[in-house]
Coordinates of C-alpha atoms and ligand atoms in Angstrom, one line a residue:
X1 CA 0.0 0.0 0.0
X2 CA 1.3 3.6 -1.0
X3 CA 1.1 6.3 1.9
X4 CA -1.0 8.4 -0.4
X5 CA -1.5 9.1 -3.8
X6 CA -0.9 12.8 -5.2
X7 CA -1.6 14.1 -8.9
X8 CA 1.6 16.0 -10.2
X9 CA 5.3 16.0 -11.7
X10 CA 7.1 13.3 -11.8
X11 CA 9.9 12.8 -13.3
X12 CA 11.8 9.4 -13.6
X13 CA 8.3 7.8 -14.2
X14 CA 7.1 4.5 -15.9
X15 CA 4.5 5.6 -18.7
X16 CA 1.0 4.0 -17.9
X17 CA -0.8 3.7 -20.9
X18 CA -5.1 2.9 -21.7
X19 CA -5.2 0.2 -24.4
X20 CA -9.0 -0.6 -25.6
X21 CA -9.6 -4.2 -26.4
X22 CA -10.5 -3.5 -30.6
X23 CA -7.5 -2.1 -31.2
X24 CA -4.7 -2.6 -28.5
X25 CA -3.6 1.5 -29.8
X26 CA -2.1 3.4 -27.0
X27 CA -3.4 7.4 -26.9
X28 CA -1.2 10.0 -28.4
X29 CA 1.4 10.7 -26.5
X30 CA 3.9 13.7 -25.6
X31 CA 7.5 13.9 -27.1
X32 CA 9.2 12.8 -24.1
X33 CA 7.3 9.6 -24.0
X34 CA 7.3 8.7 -27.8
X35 CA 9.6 6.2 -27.1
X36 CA 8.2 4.7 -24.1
X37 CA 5.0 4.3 -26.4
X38 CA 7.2 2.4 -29.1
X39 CA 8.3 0.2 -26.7
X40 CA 4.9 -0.7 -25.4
X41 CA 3.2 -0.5 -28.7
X42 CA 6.0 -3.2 -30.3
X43 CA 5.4 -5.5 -27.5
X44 CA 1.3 -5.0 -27.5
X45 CA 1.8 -5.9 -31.5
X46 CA 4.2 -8.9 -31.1
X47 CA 2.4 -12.3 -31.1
X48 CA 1.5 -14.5 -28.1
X49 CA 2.1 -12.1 -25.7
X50 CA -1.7 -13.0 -24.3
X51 CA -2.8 -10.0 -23.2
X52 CA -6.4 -8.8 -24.5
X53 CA -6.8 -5.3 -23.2
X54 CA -9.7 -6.2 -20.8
X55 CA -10.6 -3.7 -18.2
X56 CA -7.7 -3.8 -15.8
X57 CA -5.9 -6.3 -17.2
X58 CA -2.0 -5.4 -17.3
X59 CA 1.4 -5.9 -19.6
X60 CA 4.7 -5.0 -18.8
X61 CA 7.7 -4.1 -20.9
X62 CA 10.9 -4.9 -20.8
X63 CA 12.0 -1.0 -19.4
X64 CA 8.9 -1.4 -17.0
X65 CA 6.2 0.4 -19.0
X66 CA 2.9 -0.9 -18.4
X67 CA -0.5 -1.4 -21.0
X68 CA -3.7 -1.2 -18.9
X69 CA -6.6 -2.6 -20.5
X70 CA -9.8 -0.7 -20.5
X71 CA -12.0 -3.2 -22.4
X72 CA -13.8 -2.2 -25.5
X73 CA -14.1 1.7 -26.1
X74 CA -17.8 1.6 -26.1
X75 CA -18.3 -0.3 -23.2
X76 CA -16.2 1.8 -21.1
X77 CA -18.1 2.9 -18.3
X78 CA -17.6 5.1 -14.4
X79 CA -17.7 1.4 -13.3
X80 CA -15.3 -0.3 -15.1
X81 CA -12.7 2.3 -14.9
X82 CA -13.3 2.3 -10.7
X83 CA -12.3 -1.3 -10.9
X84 CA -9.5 -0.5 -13.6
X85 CA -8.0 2.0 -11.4
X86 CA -8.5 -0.8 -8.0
X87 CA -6.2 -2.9 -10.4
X88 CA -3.7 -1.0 -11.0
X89 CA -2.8 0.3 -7.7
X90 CA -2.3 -3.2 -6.9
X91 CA -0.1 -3.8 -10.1
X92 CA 1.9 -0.7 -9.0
X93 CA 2.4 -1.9 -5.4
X94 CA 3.3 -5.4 -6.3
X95 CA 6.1 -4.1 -8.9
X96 CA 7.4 -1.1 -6.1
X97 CA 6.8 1.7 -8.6
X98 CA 6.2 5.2 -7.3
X99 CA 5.7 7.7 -9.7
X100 CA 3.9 7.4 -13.4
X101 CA 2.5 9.1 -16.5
X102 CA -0.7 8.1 -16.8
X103 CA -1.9 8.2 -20.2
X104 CA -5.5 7.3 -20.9
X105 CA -7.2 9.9 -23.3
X106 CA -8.6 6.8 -25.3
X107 CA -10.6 6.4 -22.2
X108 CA -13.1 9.3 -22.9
X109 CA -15.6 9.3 -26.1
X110 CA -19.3 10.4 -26.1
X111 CA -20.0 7.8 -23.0
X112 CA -17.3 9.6 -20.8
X113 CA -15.5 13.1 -20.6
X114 CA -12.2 13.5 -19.0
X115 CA -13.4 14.5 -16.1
X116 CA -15.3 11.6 -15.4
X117 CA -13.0 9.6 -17.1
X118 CA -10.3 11.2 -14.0
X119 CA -12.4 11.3 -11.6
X120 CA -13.7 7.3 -11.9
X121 CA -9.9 6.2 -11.7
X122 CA -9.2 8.8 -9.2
X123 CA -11.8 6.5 -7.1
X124 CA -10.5 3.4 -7.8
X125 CA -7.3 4.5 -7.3
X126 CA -7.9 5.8 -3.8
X127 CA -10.8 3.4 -2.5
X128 CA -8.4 -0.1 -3.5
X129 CA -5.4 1.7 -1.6
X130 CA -6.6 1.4 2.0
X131 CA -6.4 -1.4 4.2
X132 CA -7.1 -2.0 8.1
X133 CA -3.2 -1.6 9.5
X134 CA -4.0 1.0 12.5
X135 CA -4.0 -1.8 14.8
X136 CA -0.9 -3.6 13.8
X137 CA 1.1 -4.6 16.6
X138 CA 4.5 -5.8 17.7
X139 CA 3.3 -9.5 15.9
X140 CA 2.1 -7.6 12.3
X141 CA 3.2 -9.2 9.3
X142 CA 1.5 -6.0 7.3
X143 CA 4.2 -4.6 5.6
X144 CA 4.5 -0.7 6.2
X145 CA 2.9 1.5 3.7
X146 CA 5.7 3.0 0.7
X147 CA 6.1 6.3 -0.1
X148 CA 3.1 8.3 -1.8
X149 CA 2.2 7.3 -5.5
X150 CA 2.5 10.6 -7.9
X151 CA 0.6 10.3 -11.1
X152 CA 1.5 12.6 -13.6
X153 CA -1.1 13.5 -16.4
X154 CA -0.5 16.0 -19.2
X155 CA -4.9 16.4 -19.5
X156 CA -5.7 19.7 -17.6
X157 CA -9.3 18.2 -17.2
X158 CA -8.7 14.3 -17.1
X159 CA -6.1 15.6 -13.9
X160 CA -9.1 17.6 -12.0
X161 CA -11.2 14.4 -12.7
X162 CA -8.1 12.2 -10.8
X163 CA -8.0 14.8 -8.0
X164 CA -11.3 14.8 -7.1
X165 CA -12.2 11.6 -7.4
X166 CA -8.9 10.7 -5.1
X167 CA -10.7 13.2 -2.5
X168 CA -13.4 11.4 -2.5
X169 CA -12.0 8.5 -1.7
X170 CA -10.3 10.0 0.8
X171 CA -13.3 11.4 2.4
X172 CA -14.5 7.4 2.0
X173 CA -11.9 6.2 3.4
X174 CA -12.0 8.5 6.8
X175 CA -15.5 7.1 6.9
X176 CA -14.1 3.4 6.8
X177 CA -11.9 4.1 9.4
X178 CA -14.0 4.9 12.2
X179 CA -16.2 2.2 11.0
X180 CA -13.4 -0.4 11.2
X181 CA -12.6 1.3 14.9
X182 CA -13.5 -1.4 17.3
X183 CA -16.4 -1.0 20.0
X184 CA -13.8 -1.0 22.9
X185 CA -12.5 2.3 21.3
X186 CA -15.5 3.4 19.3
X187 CA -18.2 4.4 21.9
X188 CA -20.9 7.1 21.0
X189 CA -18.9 9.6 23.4
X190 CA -15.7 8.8 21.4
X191 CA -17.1 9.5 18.5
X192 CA -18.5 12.4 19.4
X193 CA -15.0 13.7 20.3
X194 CA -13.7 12.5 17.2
X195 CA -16.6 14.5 15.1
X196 CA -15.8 18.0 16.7
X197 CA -12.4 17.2 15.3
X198 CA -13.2 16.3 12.1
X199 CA -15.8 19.2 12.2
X200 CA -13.5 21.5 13.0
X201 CA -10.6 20.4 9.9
X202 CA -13.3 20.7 7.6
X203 CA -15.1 23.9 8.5
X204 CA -18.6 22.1 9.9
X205 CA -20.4 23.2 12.7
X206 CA -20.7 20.4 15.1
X207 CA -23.0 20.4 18.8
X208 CA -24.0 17.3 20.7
X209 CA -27.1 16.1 22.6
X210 CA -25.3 14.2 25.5
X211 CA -27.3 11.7 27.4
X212 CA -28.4 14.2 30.0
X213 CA -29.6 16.4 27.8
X214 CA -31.4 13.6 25.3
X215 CA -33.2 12.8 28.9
X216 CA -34.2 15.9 29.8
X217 CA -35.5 17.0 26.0
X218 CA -37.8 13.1 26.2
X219 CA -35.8 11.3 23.5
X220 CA -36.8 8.1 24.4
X221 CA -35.6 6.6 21.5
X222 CA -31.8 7.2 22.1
X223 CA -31.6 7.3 25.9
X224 CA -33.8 3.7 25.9
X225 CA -31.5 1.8 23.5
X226 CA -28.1 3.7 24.8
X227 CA -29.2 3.7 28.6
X228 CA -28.0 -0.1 29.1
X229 CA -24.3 0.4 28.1
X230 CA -21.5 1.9 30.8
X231 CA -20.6 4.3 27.3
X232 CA -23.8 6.3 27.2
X233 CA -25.6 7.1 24.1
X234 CA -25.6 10.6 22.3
X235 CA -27.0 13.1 19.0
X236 CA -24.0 14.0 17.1
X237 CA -25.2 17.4 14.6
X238 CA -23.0 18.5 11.8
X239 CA -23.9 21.2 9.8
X240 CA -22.7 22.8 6.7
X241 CA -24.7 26.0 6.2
X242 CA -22.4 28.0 3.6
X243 CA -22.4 31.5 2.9
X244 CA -23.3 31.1 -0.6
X245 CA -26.5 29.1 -1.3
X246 CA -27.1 28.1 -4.9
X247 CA -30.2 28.9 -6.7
X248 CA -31.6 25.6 -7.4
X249 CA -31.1 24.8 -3.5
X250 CA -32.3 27.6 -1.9
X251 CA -34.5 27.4 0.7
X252 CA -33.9 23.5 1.7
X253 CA -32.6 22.1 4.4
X254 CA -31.6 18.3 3.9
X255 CA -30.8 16.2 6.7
X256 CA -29.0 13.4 6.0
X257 CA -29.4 10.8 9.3
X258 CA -27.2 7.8 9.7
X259 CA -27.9 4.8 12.3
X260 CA -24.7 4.8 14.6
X261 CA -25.1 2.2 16.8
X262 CA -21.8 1.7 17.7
X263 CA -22.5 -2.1 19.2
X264 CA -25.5 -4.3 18.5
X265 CA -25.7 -7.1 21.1
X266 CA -29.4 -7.3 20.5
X267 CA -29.7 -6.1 23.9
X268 CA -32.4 -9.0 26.0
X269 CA -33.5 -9.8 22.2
X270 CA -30.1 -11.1 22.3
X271 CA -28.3 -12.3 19.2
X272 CA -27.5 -15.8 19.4
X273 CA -25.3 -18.4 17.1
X274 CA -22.6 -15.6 16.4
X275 CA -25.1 -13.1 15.0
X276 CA -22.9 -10.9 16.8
X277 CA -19.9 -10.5 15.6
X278 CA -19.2 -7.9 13.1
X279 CA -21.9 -5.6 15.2
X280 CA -19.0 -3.2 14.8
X281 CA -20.6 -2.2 11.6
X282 CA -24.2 -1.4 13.0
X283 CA -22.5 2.1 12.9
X284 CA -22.3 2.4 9.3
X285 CA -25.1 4.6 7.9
X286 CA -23.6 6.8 10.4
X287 CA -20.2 6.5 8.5
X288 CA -21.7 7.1 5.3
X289 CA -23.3 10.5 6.4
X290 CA -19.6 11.6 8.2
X291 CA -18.3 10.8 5.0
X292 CA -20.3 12.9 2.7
X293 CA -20.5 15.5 5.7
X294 CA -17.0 15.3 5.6
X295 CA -16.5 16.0 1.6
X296 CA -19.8 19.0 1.2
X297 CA -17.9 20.8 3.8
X298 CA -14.3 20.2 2.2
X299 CA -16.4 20.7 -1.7
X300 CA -17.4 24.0 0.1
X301 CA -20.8 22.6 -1.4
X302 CA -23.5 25.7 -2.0
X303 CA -26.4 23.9 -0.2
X304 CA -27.6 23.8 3.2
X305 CA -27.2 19.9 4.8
X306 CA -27.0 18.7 8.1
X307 CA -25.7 15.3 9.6
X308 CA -27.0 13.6 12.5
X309 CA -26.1 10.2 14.3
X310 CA -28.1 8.8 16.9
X311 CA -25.4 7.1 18.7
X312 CA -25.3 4.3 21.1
X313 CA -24.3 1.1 22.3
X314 CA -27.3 -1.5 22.9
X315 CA -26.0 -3.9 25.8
X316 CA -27.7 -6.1 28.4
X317 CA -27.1 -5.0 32.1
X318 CA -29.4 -3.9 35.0
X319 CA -29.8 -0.4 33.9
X320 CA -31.1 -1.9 30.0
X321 CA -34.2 -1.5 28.2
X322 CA -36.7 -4.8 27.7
X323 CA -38.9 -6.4 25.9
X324 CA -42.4 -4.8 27.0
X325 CA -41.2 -1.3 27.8
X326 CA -43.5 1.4 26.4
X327 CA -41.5 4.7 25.6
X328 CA -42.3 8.0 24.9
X329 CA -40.3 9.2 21.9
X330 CA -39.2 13.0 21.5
X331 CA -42.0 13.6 18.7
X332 CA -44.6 12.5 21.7
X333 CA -45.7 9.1 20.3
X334 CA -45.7 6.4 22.2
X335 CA -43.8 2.6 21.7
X336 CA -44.1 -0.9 22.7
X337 CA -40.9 -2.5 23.1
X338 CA -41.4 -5.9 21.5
X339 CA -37.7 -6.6 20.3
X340 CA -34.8 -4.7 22.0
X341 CA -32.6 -5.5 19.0
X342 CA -34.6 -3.7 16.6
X343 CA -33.5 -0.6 18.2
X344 CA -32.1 1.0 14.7
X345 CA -35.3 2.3 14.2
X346 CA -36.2 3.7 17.8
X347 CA -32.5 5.9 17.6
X348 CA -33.3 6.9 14.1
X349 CA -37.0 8.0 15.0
X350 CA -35.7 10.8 17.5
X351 CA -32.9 11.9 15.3
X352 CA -35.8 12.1 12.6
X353 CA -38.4 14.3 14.9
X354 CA -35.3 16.3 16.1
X355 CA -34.5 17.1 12.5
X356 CA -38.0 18.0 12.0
X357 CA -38.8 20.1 15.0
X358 CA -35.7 22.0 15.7
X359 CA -33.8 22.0 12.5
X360 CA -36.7 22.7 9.4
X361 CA -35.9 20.4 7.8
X362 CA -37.4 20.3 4.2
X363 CA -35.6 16.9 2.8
X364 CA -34.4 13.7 4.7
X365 CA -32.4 10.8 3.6
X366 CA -31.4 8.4 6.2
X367 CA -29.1 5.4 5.9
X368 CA -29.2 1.9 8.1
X369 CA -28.3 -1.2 8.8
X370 CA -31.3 -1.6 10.0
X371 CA -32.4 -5.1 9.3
X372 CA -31.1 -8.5 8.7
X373 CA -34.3 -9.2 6.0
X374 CA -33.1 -6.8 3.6
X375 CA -29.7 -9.1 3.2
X376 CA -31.6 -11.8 2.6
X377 CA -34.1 -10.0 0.4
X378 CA -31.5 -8.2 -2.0
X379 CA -28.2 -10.2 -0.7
X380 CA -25.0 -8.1 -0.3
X381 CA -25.5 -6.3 -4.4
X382 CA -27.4 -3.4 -3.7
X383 CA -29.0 -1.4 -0.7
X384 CA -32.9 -1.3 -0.1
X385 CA -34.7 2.1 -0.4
X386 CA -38.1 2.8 0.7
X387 CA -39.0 6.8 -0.3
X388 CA -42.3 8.5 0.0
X389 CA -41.4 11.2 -3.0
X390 CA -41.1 10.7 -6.8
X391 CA -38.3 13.4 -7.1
X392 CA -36.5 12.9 -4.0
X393 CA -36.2 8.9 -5.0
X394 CA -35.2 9.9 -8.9
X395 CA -32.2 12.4 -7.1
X396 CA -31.1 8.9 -5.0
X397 CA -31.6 6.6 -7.6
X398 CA -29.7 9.1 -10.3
X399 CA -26.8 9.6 -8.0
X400 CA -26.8 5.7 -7.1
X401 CA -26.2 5.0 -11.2
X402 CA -23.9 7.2 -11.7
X403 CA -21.6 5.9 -8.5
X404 CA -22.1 2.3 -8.8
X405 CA -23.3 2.1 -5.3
X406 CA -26.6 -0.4 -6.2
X407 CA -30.2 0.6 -4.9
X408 CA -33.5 -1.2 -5.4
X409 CA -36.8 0.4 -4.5
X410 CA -38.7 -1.3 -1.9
X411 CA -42.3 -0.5 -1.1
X412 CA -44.1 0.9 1.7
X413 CA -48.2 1.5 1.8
X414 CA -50.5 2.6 4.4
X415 CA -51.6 -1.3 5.1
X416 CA -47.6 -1.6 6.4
X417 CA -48.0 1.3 8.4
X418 CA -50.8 -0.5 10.3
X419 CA -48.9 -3.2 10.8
X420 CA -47.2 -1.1 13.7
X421 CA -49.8 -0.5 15.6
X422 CA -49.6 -1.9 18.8
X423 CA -52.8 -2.1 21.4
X424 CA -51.1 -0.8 24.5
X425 CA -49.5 1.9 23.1
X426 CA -49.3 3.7 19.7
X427 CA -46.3 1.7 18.2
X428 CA -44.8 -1.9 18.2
X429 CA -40.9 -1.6 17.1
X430 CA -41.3 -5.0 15.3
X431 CA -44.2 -6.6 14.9
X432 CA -44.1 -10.6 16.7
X433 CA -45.0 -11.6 13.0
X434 CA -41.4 -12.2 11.3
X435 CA -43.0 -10.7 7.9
X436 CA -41.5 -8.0 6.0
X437 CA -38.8 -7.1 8.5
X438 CA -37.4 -4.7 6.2
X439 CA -41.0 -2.6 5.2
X440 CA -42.0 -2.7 9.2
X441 CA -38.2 -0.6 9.8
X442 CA -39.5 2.2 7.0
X443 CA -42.9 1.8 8.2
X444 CA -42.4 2.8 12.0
X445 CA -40.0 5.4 10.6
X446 CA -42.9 7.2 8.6
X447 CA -43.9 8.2 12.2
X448 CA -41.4 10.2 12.7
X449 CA -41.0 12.7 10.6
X450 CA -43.7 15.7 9.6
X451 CA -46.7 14.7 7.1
X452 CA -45.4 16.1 4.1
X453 CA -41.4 16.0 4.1
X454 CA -40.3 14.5 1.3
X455 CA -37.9 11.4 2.5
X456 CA -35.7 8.1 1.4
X457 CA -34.8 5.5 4.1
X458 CA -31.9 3.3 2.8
X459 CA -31.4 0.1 4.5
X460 CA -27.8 -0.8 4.2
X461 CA -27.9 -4.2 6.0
X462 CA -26.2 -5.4 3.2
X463 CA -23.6 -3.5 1.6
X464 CA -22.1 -1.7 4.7
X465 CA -19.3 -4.5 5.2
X466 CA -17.9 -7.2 3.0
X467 CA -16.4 -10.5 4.1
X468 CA -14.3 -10.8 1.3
X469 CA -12.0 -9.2 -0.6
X470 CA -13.4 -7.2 -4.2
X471 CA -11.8 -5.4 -6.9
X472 CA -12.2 -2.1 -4.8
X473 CA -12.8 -2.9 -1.5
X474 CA -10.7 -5.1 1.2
X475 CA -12.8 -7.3 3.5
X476 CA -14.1 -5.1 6.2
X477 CA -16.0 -1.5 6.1
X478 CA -16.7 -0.1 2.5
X479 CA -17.6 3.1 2.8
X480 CA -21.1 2.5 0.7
X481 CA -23.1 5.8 0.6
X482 CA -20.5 8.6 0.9
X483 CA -20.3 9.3 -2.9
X484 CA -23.7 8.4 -3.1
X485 CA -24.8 11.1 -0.7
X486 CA -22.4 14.0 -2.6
X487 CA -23.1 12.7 -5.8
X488 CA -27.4 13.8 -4.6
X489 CA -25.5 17.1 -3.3
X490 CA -23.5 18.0 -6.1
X491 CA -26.6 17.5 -8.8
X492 CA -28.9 19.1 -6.3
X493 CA -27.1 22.1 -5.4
X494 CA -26.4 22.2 -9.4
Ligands
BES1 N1 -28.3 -4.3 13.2 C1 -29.3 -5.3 13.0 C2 -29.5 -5.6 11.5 C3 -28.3 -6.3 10.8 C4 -28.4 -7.7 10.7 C5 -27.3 -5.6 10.2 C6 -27.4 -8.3 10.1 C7 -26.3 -6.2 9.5 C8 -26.3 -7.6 9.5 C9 -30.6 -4.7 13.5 O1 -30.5 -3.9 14.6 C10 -31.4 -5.9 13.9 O2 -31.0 -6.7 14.8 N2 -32.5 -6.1 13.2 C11 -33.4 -7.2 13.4 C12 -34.8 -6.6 13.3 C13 -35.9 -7.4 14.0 C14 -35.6 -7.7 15.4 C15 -37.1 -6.7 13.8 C16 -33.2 -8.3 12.4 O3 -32.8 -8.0 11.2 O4 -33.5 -9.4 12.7
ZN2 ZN1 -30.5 -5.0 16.5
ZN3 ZN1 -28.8 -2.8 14.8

C-alpha cells in the first residue's frame, strides 16, 4: 500500500498507458514519452504475448512500461474504470513503482468526458489503496505503507477528474476508518470527540445532545436503547450552512441521518449463534453520512445539509431497556418495546423528529443497517430504499447509477403502516410476526417525521461491510453511501 496518492510531476516515471480491447492502440502521447510508447506498442503488437486489453488487465515491458486494459471503447463505463484503477494500484504496489505518467485519453468518447474519465480512476485508485493496519502490533506481518504514488497526467481536465475523485476517496476512506474502529474504542462519546475534530478540519459546525440532555428533551428513542451500556448514548449534529446558497437549492434544508449504533448485542433480544460479531458495523449509515459530511464541507458545497447520528451502544445490564417497555419518543408518540434489537429504528426516529422540530428540515435521507431481512431479500449487491417522494427517490436513484453504489426500491403502503400498531400503546418496534422485516423498519419510521417531508430510508444491511475481498474494497468496512450522498449534493445544489 502507497502512503497516499498525489496528482503531479514526476519525473523518472514509468509511462501508464489505456489500451482498448478492438485495437490494442495506446493514446497520443507527448514527445518525451514517444519512445516509451514504441516500446509498449511493439510488445502490444508482437504475437503471443496473451494479453487482451480487458478492463484492468496489465502488460509490462521490458523497461517497465505498463498497458492497462480498458476493455472495448464503447463499453467503457464510471464502473469499469473504478475497478480498472482498484487494479492498478495493486499492479503498481506489487512491482514497487512510485511515480507514473498516466496516459489514458482513449478512455473518454461520447460515453465519458475527462473528467469523469479522471475522476472514476481517481476512485478506484484511492478506495483499493486502504487497508485496516492502525492496529498492527509488535506480531504484524503488514508490511509498512511505501512512499506516496505521484501520477503525472499531461490532461488539464482528465487531472481535475483524478483529483477529485482521489478526494473522494479520501473522504470514503475517513468514513471506513472509524467504521473499522472497534467497540472498545468506538463508543458514542468517542465518536462524538472524534466528530468536533473532524468538524473542525473541515469547517462544519458540530453540537451534541449528550445523554443528559437527550433525557431531559424526552428522547426516548436514544436514551432507551443507549441507557444499558457503561458508554452512554448521544446526537451527534453536523452542519454545513455556507455563505453562498445556490439557486436551485435555496431554501432546503436536507438532513442526512445515519444509524450509529456503535455495538448491536441485541440487547435481552439477544443475538445468538454468532449473529454478533461484526456488530461493529451497525455504525455504518452513520459513517456514510460523516463521509459525505465530511466531503460537502471540504467541496465547500453551496447547499444547506445537516448530519446527525443517533449514537449508542445497545447492551444487556441492569440499567437496560426490555422487551415490553413502552417509551415515549421525542416527537410525543408512544412505543411498545417488542424486540430490543430492533433498536435502529427507535434511535433513528428521534434523530428524525429532532430534524423535524428544531432544524426545518425540508428533505431527509437516512441510511441503516437496519435489518437483517433486507440481506436476505436483495443479498449483499445493492442497498434497499423505501422513499415516500417521486423526485426525491429519482435524485437517489440518479446519483446511485452514476456511483455504482446499487439501490433497489422497496415498497411501503398505508396497510404496512398499520402493521405497527400496537394495542397498548401507539407503536410496536417489530411486529411478533417475522414478515417483511425490512417494510416494518420504514414503516415505523414514517412516524417520525412531519406529514409532508419528502424522505428516502436506505437500509444498508447489506452492503455496509464485506467479508471478502473485491476489486475495490478489502474485506471489512466499504464506505457504501458517501459518494452516493455527494453525488445527490453535487446534482442538487447544481
Ligand atoms: N443491526 C441489525 C441488523 C443487521 C443484521 C445488520 C445483520 C447487519 C447484518 C438490527 O438492529 C437488527 O437486529 N434487526 C433485526 C430486526 C428485527 C428484530 C425486527 C433483524 O434484522 O433481525
Ligand atoms: Zn439490532
Ligand atoms: Zn442494529
Amino acid at each position: 500500500m502507497f502512503k497516499g496518492i498525489k496528482v503531479g510531476a514526476a519525473k523518472k516515471a514509468i509511462l501508464v498507458a489505456g489500451v482498448c480491447a478492438e485495437d490494442l492502440k495506446l493514446p497520443s502521447l507527448p514527445a518525451d514519452l514517444k519512445r516509451a510508447g514504441e516500446e509498449l506498442q511493439t510488445l502490444l503488437k508482437s504475437k503471443g504475448t496473451g494479453f487482451k486489453g480487458d478492463s484492468g488487465e496489465t502488460i509490462v515491458s521490458a523497461g517497465g512500461h505498463v498497458a492497462l486494459g480498458l476493455g472495448k471503447h464503447g463499453e467503457v463505463k464510471a464502473e469499469s474504470l473504478r475497478s480498472a484503477g482498484a487494479k492498478l494500484v495493486k499492479k503498481l504496489d506489487r512491482m514497487n513503482v512510485n511515480s507514473i505518467r498516466l496516459a489514458m485519453a482513449n478512455a473518454s468518447g461520447k460515453n465519458l468526458h475527462a473528467d469523469e474519465t479522471g475522476r472514476a480512476m481517481g476512485e478506484g485508485l484511492g478506495l483499493a489503496n486502504w487497508r485496516v493496519d492502525f492496529f498492527a502490533g509488535k506480531a504484524t506481518k503488514i508490511q509498512p505503507a511505501k512512499a506516496a504514488l505521484t501520477i503525472d497526467v499531461t490532461d488539464k481536465t482528465f487531472a481535475e477528474g483524478l483529483t477529485e475523485g482521489l478526494e473522494l476517496a479520501d473522504h470514503v476512506n475517513y468514513a471506513r476508518k472509524i467504521a473499522a474502529t472497534p467497540p472498545n474504542v468506538c463508543t458514542p462519546m468517542w465518536l462524538a470527540g472524534e466528530m468536533r475534530k473532524m468538524a473542525r478540519e473541515v469547517g462544519l459546525k458540530c453540537s451534541v445532545i449528550d445523554y443528559a440532555q437527550a433525557k431531559k428533551l424526552g428522547m426516548g428513542g436514544i436514551v432507551s436503547v443507549g441507557m444499558g451500556s457503561a458508554a452512554k448514548p448521544c446526537l451527534i449534529v453536523l452542519e454545513h450552512k455556507p455563505r453562498t446558497i445556490s439557486k436551485r437549492a435555496r431554501g432546503e434544508t436536507l438532513a442526512l441521518v445515519g444509524k450509529s449504533i456503535t455495538y448491536d448485542t441485541g440487547g435481552y433480544s439477544l443475538k445468538v449463534n454468532n449473529g454478533m460479531k461484526g456488530m461493529k458495523y451497525d455504525k455504518c449509515g452513520g459513517m456514510a453520512v460523516i463521509g459525505a459530511m465530511r466531503a460537502i464541507a471540504a467541496m465547500k458545497l453551496p447547499m444547506h445539509v445537516v448530519g446527525l447520528l443517533p449514537a449508542a451502544e445497545n447492551m444487556v445490564s441492569d440499567d437496560s431497556y426490555r422487551p415490553d417497555d413502552i417509551i415515549q419518543m421525542y416527537n410525543g408518540v408512544s412505543v411498545e418495546v417488542t424486540n430490543t434489537d430492533a433498536e435502529g429504528r427507535l434511535v433513528l426516529a428521534d434523530a428524525r423528529a429532532y430534524a423535524c422540530k428544531d432544524l426545518r428540515a425540508t428533505a431527509m435521507v437516512d441510511l441503516a443497517t437496519l435489518t437483517g431481512g433486507i440481506v436476505v431479500a436483495l443479498g449483499h449487491f445493492c442497498s434497499g430504499v423505501f422513499c415516500n417522494d417521486e423526485k426525491l427517490l429519482r435524485r437517489v436513484e440518479e446519483a446511485s447509477t452514476q456511483t455504482g453504489e446499487k439501490i433497489w426500491r422497496m415498497p411501503l403502503w398505508p396497510e404496512h403502516r398499520d402493521f405497527m400498531r400496537s394495542q397498548h400503546a401507539d407503536l410496536l418496534n417489530s411486529n411478533p410476526s417475522r414478515n417483511a422485516h425490512p417494510v416494518q423498519g420504514a414503516a415505523f419510521l414514517s412516524y417520525f417525521v412531519d406529514e409532508k417531508l419528502p424522505w428516502a430510508h436506505i437500509d444498508i444491511a447489506g452492503v455496509g461491510n464485506v467479508d471478502r475481498d473485491t476489486d475495490l474494497c478489502v474485506q471489512g468496512p466499504t464506505g457504501y453511501g458517501v459518494r452516493m450522498l455527494v453525488e445527490m449534493v453535487q446534482n442538487w445544489a447544481g
